[in-house]
XYZ file of C-alpha atoms in Angstrom:
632
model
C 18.106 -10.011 -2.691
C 18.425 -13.989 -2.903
C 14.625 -14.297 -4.233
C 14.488 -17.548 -6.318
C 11.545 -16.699 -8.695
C 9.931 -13.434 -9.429
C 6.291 -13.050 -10.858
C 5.946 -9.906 -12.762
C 3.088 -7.950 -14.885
C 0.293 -7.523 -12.556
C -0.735 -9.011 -14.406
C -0.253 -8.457 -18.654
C -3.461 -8.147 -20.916
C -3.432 -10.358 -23.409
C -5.314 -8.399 -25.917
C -7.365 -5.182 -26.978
C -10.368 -5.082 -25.612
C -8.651 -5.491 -22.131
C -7.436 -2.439 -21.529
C -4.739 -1.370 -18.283
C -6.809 -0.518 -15.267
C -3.942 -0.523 -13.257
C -1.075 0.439 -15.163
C -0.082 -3.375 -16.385
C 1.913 -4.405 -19.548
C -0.075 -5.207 -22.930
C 1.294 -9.155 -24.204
C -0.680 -8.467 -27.513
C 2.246 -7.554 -29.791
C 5.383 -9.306 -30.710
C 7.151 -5.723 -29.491
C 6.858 -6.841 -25.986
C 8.878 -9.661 -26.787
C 12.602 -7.127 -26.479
C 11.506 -5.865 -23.009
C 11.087 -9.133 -22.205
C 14.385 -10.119 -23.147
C 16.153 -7.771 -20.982
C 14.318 -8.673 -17.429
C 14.990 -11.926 -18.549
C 18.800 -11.671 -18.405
C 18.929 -9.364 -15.835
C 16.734 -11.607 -13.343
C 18.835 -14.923 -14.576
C 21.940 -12.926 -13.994
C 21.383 -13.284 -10.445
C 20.708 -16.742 -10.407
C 16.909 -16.142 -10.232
C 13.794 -17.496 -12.487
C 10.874 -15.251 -13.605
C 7.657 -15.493 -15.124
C 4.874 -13.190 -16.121
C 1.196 -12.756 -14.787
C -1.279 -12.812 -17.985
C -4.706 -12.180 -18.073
C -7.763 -11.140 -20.219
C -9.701 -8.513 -17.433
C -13.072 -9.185 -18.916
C -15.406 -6.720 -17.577
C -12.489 -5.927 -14.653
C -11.305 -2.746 -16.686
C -12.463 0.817 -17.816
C -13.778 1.231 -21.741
C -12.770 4.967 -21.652
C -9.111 4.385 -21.786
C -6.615 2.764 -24.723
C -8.444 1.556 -27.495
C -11.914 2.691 -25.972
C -13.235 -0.552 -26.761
C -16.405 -2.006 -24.488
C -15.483 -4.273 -21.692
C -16.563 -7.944 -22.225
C -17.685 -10.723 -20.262
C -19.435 -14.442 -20.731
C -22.767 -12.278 -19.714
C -24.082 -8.511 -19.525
C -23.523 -9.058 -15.628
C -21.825 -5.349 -14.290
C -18.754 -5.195 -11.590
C -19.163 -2.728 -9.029
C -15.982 -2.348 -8.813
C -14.910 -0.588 -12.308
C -18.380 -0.035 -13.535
C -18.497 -0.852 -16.842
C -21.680 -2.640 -18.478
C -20.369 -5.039 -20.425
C -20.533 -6.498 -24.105
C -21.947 -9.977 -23.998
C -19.015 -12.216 -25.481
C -19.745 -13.806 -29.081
C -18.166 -16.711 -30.053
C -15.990 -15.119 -32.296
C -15.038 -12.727 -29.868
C -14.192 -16.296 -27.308
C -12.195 -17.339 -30.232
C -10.400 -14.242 -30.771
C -9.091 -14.106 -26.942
C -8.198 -17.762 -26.664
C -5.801 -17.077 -29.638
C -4.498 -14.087 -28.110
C -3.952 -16.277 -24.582
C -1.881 -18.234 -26.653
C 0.294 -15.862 -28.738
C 0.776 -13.556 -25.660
C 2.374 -16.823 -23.783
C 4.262 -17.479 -26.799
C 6.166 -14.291 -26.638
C 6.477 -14.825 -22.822
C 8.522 -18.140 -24.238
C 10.527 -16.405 -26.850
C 11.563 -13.512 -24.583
C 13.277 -15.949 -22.437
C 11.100 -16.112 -19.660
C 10.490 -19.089 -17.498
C 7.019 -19.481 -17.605
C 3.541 -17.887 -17.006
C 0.840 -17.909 -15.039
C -2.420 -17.206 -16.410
C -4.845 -15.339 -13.579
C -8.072 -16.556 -13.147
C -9.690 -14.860 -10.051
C -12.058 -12.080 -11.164
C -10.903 -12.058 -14.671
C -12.532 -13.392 -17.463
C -11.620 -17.149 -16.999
C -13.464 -16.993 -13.607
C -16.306 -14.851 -14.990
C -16.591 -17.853 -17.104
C -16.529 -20.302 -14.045
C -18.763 -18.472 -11.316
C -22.374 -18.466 -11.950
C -22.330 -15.181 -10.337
C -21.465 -13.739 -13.777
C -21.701 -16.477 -15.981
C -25.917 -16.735 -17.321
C -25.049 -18.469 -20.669
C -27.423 -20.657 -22.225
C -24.875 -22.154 -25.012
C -22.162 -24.556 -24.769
C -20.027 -21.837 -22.931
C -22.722 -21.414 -19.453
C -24.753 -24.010 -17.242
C -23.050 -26.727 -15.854
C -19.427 -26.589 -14.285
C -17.893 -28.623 -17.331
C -19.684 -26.189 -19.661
C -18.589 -23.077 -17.709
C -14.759 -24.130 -17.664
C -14.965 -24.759 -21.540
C -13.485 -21.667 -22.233
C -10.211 -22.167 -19.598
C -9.680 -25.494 -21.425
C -9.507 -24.014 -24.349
C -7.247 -20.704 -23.030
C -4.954 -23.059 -21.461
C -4.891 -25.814 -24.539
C -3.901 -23.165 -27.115
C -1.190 -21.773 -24.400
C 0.131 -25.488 -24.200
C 0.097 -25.530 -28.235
C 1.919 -22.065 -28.047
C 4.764 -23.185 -25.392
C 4.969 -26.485 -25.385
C 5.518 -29.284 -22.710
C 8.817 -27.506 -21.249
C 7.924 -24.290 -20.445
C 5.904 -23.204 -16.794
C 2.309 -22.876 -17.283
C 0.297 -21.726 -13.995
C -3.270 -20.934 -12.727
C -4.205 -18.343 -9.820
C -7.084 -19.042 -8.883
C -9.412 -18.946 -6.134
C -10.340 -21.747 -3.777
C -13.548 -20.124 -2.476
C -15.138 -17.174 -3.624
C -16.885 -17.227 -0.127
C -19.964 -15.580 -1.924
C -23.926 -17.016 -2.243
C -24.373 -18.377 -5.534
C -20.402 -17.766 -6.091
C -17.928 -20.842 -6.552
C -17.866 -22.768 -3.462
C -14.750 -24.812 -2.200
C -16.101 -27.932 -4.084
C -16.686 -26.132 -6.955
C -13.031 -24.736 -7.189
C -11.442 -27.648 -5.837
C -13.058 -29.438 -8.729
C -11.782 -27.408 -11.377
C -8.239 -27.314 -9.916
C -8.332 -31.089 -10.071
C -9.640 -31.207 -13.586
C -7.066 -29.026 -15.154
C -4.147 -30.570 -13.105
C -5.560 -33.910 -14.513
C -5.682 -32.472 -18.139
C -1.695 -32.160 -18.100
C -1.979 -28.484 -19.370
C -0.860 -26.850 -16.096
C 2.286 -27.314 -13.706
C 1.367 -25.638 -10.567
C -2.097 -24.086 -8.899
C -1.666 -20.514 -7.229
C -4.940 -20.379 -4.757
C -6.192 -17.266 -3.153
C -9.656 -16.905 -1.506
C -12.453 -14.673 -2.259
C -14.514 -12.583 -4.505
C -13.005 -8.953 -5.940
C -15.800 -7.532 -7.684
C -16.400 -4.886 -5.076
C -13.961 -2.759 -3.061
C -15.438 -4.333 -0.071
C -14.696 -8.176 -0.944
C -11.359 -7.343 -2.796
C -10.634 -5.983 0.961
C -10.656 -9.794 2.527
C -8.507 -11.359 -0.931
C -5.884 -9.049 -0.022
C -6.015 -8.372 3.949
C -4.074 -5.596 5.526
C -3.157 -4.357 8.859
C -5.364 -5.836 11.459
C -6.066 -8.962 9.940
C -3.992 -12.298 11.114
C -1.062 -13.232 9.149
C -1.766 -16.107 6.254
C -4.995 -15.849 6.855
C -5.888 -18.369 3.479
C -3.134 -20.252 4.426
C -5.627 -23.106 5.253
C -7.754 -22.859 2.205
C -4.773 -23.165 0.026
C -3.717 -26.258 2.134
C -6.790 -27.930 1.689
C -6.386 -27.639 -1.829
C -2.944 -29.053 -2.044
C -4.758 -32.153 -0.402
C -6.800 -32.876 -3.542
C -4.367 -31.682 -6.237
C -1.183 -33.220 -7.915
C 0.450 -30.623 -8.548
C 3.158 -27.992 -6.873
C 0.481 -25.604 -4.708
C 1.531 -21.891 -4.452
C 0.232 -19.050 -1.779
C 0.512 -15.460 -1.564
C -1.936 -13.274 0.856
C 0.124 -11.622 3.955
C 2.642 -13.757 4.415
C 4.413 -10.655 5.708
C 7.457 -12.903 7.588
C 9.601 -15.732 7.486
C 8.561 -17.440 10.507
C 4.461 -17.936 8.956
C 6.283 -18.832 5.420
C 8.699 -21.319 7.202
C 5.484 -22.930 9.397
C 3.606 -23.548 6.257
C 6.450 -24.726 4.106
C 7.707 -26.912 7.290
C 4.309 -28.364 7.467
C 3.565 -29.012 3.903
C 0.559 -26.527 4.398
C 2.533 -25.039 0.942
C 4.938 -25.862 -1.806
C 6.195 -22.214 -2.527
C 5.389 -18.953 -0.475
C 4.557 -15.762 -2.093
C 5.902 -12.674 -0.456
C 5.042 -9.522 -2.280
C 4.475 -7.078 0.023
C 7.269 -8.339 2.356
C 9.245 -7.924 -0.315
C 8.314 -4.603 -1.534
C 8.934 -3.508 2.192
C 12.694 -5.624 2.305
C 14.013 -6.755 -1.051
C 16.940 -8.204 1.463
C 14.864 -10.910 2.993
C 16.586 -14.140 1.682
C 19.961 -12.159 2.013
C 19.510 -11.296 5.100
C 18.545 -15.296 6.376
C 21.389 -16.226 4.908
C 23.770 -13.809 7.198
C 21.985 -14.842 10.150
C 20.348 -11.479 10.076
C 16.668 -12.186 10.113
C 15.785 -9.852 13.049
C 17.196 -7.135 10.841
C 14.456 -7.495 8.282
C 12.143 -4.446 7.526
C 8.891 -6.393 7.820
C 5.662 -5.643 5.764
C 3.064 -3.770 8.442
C -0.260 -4.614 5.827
C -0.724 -0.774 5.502
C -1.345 -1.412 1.658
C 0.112 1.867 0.133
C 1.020 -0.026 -2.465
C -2.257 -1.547 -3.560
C -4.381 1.738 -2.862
C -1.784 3.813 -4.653
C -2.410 1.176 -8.170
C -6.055 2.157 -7.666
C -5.545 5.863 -8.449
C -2.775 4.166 -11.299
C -0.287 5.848 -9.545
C 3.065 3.609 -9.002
C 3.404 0.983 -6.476
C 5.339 2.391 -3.408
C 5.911 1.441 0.247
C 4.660 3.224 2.926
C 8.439 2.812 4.478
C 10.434 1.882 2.512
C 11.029 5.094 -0.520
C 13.701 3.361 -2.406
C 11.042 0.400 -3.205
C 9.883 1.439 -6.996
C 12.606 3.872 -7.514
C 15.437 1.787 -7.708
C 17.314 3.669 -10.672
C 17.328 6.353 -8.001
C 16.989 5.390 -4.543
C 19.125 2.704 -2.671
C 18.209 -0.197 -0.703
C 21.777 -0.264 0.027
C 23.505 2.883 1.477
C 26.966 3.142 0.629
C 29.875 4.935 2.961
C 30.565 8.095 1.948
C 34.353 8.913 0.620
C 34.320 12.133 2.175
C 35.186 13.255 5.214
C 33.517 12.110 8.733
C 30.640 14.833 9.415
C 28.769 15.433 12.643
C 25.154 15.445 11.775
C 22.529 17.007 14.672
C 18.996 15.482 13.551
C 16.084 16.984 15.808
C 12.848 15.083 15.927
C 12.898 11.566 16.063
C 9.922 10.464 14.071
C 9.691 8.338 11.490
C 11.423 11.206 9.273
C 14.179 11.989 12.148
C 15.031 8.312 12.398
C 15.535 7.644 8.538
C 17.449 10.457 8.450
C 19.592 9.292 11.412
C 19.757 5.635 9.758
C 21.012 6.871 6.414
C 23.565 9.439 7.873
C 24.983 6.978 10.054
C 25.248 4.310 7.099
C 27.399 6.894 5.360
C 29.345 6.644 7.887
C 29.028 10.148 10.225
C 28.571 10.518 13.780
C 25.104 10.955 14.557
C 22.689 13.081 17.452
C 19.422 12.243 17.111
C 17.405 14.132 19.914
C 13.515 14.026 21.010
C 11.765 15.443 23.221
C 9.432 13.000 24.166
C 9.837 10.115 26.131
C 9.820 7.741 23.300
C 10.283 7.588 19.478
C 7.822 7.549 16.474
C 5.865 10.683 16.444
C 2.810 10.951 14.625
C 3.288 7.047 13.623
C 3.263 6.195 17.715
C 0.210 7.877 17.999
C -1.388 6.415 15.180
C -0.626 3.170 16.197
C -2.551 3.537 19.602
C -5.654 4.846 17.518
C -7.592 1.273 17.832
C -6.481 -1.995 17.396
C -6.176 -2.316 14.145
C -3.379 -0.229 13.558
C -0.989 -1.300 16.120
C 1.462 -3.055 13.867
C 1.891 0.215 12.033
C 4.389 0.768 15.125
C 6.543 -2.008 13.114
C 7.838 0.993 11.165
C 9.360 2.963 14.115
C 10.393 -0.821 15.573
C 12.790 -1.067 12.902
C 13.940 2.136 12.483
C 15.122 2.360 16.320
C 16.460 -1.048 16.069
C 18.415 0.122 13.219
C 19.756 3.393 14.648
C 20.785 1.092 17.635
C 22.991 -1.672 15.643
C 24.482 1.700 13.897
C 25.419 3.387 16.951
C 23.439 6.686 16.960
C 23.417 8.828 19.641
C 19.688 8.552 20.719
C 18.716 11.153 23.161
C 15.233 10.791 24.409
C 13.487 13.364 26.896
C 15.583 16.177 25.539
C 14.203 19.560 24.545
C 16.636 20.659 21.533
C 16.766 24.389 21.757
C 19.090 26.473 18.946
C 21.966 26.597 21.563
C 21.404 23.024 22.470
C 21.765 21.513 18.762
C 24.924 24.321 18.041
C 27.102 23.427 20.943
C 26.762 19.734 19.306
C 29.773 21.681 16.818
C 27.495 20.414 14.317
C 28.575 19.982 10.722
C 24.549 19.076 9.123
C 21.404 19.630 11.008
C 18.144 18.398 10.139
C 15.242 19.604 11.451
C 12.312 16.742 11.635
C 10.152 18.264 14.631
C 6.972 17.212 13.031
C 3.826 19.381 12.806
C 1.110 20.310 15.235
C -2.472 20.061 14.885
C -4.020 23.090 12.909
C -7.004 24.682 14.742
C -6.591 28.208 13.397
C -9.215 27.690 10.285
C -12.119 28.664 12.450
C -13.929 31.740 12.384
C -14.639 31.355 16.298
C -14.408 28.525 18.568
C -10.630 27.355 18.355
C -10.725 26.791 22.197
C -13.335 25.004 22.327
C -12.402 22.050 20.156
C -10.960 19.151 20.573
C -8.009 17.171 17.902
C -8.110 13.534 16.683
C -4.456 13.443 18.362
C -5.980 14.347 21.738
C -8.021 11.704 21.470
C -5.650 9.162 19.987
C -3.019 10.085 22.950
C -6.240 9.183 25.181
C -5.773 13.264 26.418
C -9.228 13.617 25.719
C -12.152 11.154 26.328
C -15.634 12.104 25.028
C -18.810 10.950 25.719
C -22.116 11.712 24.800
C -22.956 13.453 20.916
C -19.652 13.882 19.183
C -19.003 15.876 16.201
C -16.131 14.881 14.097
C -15.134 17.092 11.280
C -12.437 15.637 9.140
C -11.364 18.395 6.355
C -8.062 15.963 5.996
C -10.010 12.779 4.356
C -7.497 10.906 5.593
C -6.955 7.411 7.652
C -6.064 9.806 10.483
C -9.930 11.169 11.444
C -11.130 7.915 10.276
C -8.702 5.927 12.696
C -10.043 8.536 15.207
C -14.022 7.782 14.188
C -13.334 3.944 14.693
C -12.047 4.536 18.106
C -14.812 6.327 18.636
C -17.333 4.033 17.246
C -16.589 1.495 19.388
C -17.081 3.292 22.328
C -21.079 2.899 23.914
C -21.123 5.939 25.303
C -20.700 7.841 22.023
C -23.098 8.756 19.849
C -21.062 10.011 16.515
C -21.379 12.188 13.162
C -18.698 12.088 11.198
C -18.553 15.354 8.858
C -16.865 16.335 5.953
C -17.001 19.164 3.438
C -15.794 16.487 0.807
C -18.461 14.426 -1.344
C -17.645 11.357 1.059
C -15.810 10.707 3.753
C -12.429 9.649 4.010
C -12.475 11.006 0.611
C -8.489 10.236 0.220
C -8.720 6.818 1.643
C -9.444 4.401 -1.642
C -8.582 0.423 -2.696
C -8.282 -2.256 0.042
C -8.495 0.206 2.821
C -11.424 1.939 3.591
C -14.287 -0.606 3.838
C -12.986 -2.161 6.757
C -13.913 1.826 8.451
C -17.429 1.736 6.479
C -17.970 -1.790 8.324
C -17.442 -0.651 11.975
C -19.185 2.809 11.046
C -22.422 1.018 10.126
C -22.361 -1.072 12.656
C -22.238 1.206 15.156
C -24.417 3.407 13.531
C -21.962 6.410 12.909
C -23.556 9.298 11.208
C -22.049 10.341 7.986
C -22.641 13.286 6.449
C -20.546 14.621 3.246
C -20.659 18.282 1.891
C -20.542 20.611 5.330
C -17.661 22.423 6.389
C -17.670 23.336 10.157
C -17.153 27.169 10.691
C -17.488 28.138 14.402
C -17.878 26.339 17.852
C -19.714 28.325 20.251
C -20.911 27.584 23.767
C -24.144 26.247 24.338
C -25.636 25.727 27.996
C -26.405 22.226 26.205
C -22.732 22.042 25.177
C -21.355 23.032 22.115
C -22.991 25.049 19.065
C -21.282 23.684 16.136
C -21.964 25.945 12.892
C -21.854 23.841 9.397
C -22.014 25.516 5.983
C -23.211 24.012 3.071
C -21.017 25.090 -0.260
C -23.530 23.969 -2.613
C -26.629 25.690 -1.023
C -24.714 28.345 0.763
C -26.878 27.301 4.311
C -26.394 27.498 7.325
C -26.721 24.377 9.953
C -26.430 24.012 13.819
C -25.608 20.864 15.660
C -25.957 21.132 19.687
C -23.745 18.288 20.492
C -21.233 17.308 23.704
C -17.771 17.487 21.858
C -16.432 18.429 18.835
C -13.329 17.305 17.178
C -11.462 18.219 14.185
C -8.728 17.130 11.919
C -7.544 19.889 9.876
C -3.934 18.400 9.152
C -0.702 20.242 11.115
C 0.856 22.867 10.773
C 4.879 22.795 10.923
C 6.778 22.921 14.391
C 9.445 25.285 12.878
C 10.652 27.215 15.745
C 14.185 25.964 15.544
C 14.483 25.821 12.668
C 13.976 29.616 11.822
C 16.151 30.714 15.148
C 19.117 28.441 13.723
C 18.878 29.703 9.623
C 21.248 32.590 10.116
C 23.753 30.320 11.339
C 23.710 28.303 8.698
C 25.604 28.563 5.458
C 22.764 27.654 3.264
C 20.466 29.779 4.981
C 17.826 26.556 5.519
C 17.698 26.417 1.361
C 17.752 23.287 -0.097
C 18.839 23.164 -3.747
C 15.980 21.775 -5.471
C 17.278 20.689 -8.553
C 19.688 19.120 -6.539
C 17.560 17.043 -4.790
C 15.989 15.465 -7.396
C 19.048 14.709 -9.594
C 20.407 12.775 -6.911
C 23.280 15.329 -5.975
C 24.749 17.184 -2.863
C 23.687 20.302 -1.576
C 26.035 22.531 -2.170
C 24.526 25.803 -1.959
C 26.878 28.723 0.086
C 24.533 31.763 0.922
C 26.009 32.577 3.971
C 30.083 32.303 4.296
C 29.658 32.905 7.650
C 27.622 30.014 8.819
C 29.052 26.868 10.529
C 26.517 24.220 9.372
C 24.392 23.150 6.623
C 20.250 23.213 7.872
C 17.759 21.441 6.392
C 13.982 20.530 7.132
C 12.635 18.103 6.368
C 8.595 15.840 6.448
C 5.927 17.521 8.463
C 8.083 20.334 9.659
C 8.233 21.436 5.967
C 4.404 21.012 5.784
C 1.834 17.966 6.518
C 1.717 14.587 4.227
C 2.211 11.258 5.003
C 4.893 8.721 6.494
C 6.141 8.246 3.128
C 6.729 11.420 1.879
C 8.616 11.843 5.026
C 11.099 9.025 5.131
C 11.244 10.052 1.196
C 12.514 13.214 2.089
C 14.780 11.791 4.515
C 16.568 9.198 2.342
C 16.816 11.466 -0.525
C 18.490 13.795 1.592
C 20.692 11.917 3.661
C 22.126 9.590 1.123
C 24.107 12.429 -0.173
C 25.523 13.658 2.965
C-alpha cells in the first residue's frame, strides 16, 4: 500500500504478570523471536520498515486470564477501567520487569525488526510518572526525578539490550488533562529529559488520561470530534524536544497529515484507522488518485470490537483483518461477462454493485428511494455527530460511478421489473423494516427511532423510548431527543444497562449528553402494550426479575426492536431461479462459487443478502456483499 513504516503489537507485554487484555503478543520468550522474523521480511520485502509496540500494562490488564497472576502497579491505586486491585510493586518485582523491558527489545533486534517503541501512556511507566497512581514513599515515588526512575532504568537496560543502532521510541502523553494528573510541564519535562539522556530516538505524544472508558474516549476521538484534534499538543512538544516528534489521533486524511507535516506541526503522521479503512492510501497519492481513497469515518469498530477481544475490523471495509481471505484488490473475473440485477442500494446493494462491476460484469443497481444509503443515510441525519458516517455511502456511490454501474434511483423493482433485466445474478439487498409486531397490544400506537431519525415524526412532551436493540441506533435516536427542550425523556431497556451492546470509546460520549439533559434511564423493563390514555399513551413495562407490572402515562412512545427483512421479491423471484435463493454455505466461507443447480429450469442465480437476510450491522452487510460478489 506504499506505507513507509508500520508499528505493530498493540502493543506486546513484556512479561508475566502482564497479561493480554486485548488480544496483544507476549515479547517474554525467545519463541517470539521466529514470528518476528517472518513480518520482518515480508514488511522489508516491500520496501517498508517496522517496529513493535512493547509495554508492561501494570494494573491496565485482567488477573483472571494467562498466568492468573495479580496485576501490579508503583501503588495499590485501582483503574476503573479493568478493575483489578493491584499488587503494590517490590523492588524485586521493578527489577524483574526492567530486565524483561530489555530482553523483550532484544528479541525485537534479533528478529530483524527496525526498532521499538516502548508505550508509556497508562501503562506502568506512566503509573510510575503520574501522581495520580504513583503514592511511593521510596526512591521510586515523590518528586518527578524520583517518579521517572523507573523509565530510566526500562529504557537504559533496552539501550544495553539493542544498542546505539537500533530505533528506540516513547509514546507518551503530553497532558493527561486530569487534576493532580501530569500536566503539560510535567510531560514536557520528562520528554526533554529522556531525549537529553541519549536513550531514545523519537517521542510519540498523545493527550489524555485512559483509566476510565470515559477519558480513554477523548485519547482516541471518534466520529463527531474535529480531525487532529492533539495535533497542537504534540506540536508544542516538538518545540521543546530534539528529537523526531510523532502523532497519531484521527488523522483520518491526507490533507490534515499534509497541513501538519507542511507546517512542521509534525515529523511523521500516524494513520491507523485511515489505514485500516484504505490500506491504498500512499498508492493511491501516488496515481493521482487521492479522491478515490476510502476515508476513515471515526466510527471506532475497530477499537470497541478489541474491548470484547474480538479482532480488529472496519466498519466498511470487510477485507481489513482478513486479508488471507478477503481482497482489498478485486481481480477481473476469467469467465464470461454476466449481467448482475442488484436491488437495494444500501450500503450492502452498493458493495455488491462495486465488487461485481470490478469483476468485470454489467451491473443494475436499482432503489427505490430518491437517494442511496439506506439505513446508513438515515443514521447519519440522527444528530450531528454522526453525519460523517454518510462518508461510507460517499464512497461507495463515487465508486459505482468511476465503474460505470447502472444506478437507477426512484425505481420500484418489482419481480417482472428485475427479470426483464435478462438477468444472469440477482441480489436482493432491500434492507429490513422496523419490527413492531412484539407487542401484545398497541402496535399502532407507537412510534420507530427511524420515524424520528427521517424527522417523520416529531415528539414533544414525555417520551418513552424503549430500546430492546442496545444498539447505537435508539441511542443515536435518545441524543436527538435529548437535545430537544421540549422533551422530557426515559430511555428503557429490558437489558441491565442501556445501550447494553455499545462498549469501548463509544458510548460515553451518549452518557454525557444523557446526563446533561437529564434523560431518564431505566434498565431491566421490557415494554408490553401501548394503550390509549385520555392523557396520552398507557405504556405497560414488565419487570423479569420481580415479575411486576408498571404504567407510564406519557405523550409518545418509541421503540427500537431491530427490522425485520423486506423479502417480498425475493420470495416471488425464488422459483425462477436455479438455486432456488440457496446459497451454498460451505461455499461461502471457503472462498468458492456458488454453484448449486436445484432448479434446471431457472434463468438466474438469487441471492440475499445484509438486512434482507435478517438485521445486524453495516459490516456484516458489506461482509456479506464482498464475500459474495468476489466470486461472481
Amino acid at each position: 500500500g506504499g506505507l513507509a513504516l508500520t508499528m505493530f503489537g498493540g502493543s506486546t507485554n513484556v512479561d508475566k504478570d502482564s497479561p493480554a487484555a486485548f488480544g496483544q503478543l507476549f515479547a517474554g520468550s525467545d519463541e517470539i523471536i521466529p514470528y518476528f522474523q517472518q513480518l520482518a521480511e515480508r514488511v522489508h520485502r516491500h520496501g517498508a520498515y517496522t517496529m513493535v509496540q512493547l509495554t508492561h500494562m501494570g494494573r491496565r490488564t485482567i488477573w483472571d486470564a494467562e498466568n492468573w497472576l495479580p496485576t501490579v502497579a508503583p501503588s495499590m491505586v485501582r483503574e476503573p477501567a479493568h478493575r483489578s486491585f493491584p499488587k503494590t510493586l517490590e523492588h524485586a518485582d521493578i527489577k524483574r520487569i526492567v530486565r524483561a523491558f530489555g530482553q523483550a527489545a532484544r528479541r525485537a533486534k534479533e528478529g530483524g525488526l527496525d526498532g521499538v517503541e516502548i508505550i508509556a501512556y497508562g501503562h506502568l511507566v506512566d503509573q510510575f510518572w503520574t501522581p495520580l497512581v504513583n503514592q511511593r514513599t521510596d526512591e521510586y515515588g515523590g518528586s518527578i526525578d524520583n517518579r521517572m526512575r523507573f523509565s530510566r532504568e526500562v529504557f537504559e537496560e533496552v539501550r544495553s539490550q539493542v544498542g546505539d543502532d537500533f530505533i528506540v521510541g516513547i509514546r507518551m502523553s503530553g497532558n493527561e488533562n486530569r487534576e493532580g494528573g501530569l500536566t503539560q510541564e510535567d510531560c514536557t519535562y520528562i520528554a526533554t529529559t529522556l531525549a537529553a539522556s541519549g536513550v531514545i530516538d523519537f517521542v510519540n505524544i498523545i493527550k489524555g488520561f485512559i483509566a476510565s472508558d470515559e477519558a480513554i474516549s477523548h485519547v482516541i476521538p471518534g466520529f463527531g470530534t474535529p480531525l487532529g484534534p492533539h495535533i497542537p499538543l504534540a506540536a508544542a512538544i516538538k518545540e521543546a524536544v530534539n528529537l523526531p516528534v510523532f502523532h497519531a489521533a484521527r488523522i483520518n486524511d491526507l490533507a490534515t497529515a499534509r497541513h501538519a507535516i507542511n507546517e512542521g506541526l509534525l515529523d511523521m503522521v500516524g494513520m491507523t484507522r485511515a489505514h485500516m479503512a484504505d490500506p491504498y492510501i500512499v498508492k493511491k497519492l501516488e496515481r493521482g488518485e487521492e479522491d478515490r481513497i476510502r476515508l476513515c469515518v471515526g466510527a471506532s469498530y475497530c477499537l470497541n470490537r478489541l474491548y470484547t477481544g474480538a479482532d480488529a475490523l472496519c466498519i466498511q471495509n470487510p477485507a481489513t483483518g482478513r486479508e488471507e481471505t478477503m481482497p482489498h484488490v478485486i481481480e477481473r473475473s476469467e469467465g464470461l461477462k454476466k449481467k448482475v440485477v442488484i436491488v437495494g442500494a444500501g450500503v450492502a446493494g452498493l458493495e455488491a454493485a462495486r465488487v461485481s462491476a470490478e469483476r468485470g460484469h454489467e451491473v443494475v443497481l436499482f432503489e427505490a428511494m430518491h437517494e442511496p444509503g439506506g439505513q446508513v443515510q438515515l443514521l447519519a441525519r440522527a444528530n450531528e455527530r454522526r453525519q460523517e458516517m454518510i462518508g461510507i455511502v460517499d464512497w461507495l456511490v463515487s465508486e459505482i460511478g468511476h465503474l460505470g454501474v447502472d444506478l437507477r434511483l426512484n425505481t420500484y423493482a418489482d419481480a417482472a421489473t428485475i427479470t426483464a433485466e435478462d438477468p444472469d445474478i440477482v441480489v436482493i439487498a432491500t434492507g429490513g423494516f422496523p419490527n413492531t409486531s412484539f407487542l401484545d397490544k398497541g402496535e399502532e400506537l407507537v412510534t420507530t427511532i427511524w420515524d424520528v431519525i427521517a424527522g417523520n415524526s416529531t415528539p414533544i412532551g414525555s417520551v418513552l423510548l424503549f430500546d430492546d436493540h442496545g444498539s447505537e441506533h435508539a441511542l443515536s435516536c435518545a441524543e436527538r431527543l435529548a437535545t430537544n427542550p421540549d422533551v422530557q425523556l426515559e430511555l428503557v431497556t429490558p437489558d441491565r444497562l442501556v445501550g447494553h451492546e455499545v462498549i469501548g470509546t463509544a458510548y460515553p460520549s451518549y452518557l454525557k449528553t444523557f446526563y446533561e439533559n437529564n434523560v431518564t434511564m431505566t434498565p431491566n423493563l421490557r415494554l408490553v402494550s401501548v394503550t390509549q390514555h385520555p392523557d396520552g399513551f398507557a405504556a405497560t413495562l414488565h419487570n423479569e426479575y420481580t415479575d411486576d407490572l408498571t404504567e407510564r402515562i406519557v405523550d409518545a412512545v418509541i421503540i427500537e426492536h431491530g427490522t425485520l427483512p423486506l423479502d417480498d421479491v425475493y420470495f416471488d423471484l425464488k422459483d425462477g431461479s436455479t438455486n432456488l435463493g440457496e446459497i451454498d454455505i460451505d461455499a461461502l466461507i471457503d472462498g468458492r462459487p456458488q454453484d448449486l443447480l436445484a432448479n434446471p429450469d431457472g434463468t438466474f442465480q438469487l441471492f440475499r443478502i445484509g438486512d434482507a437476510v435478517s438485521g445486524r450491522n453495516i459490516h456484516a452487510a458489506m461482509y456479506d456483499a464482498l464475500r459474495l460478489a468476489k466470486e461472481f
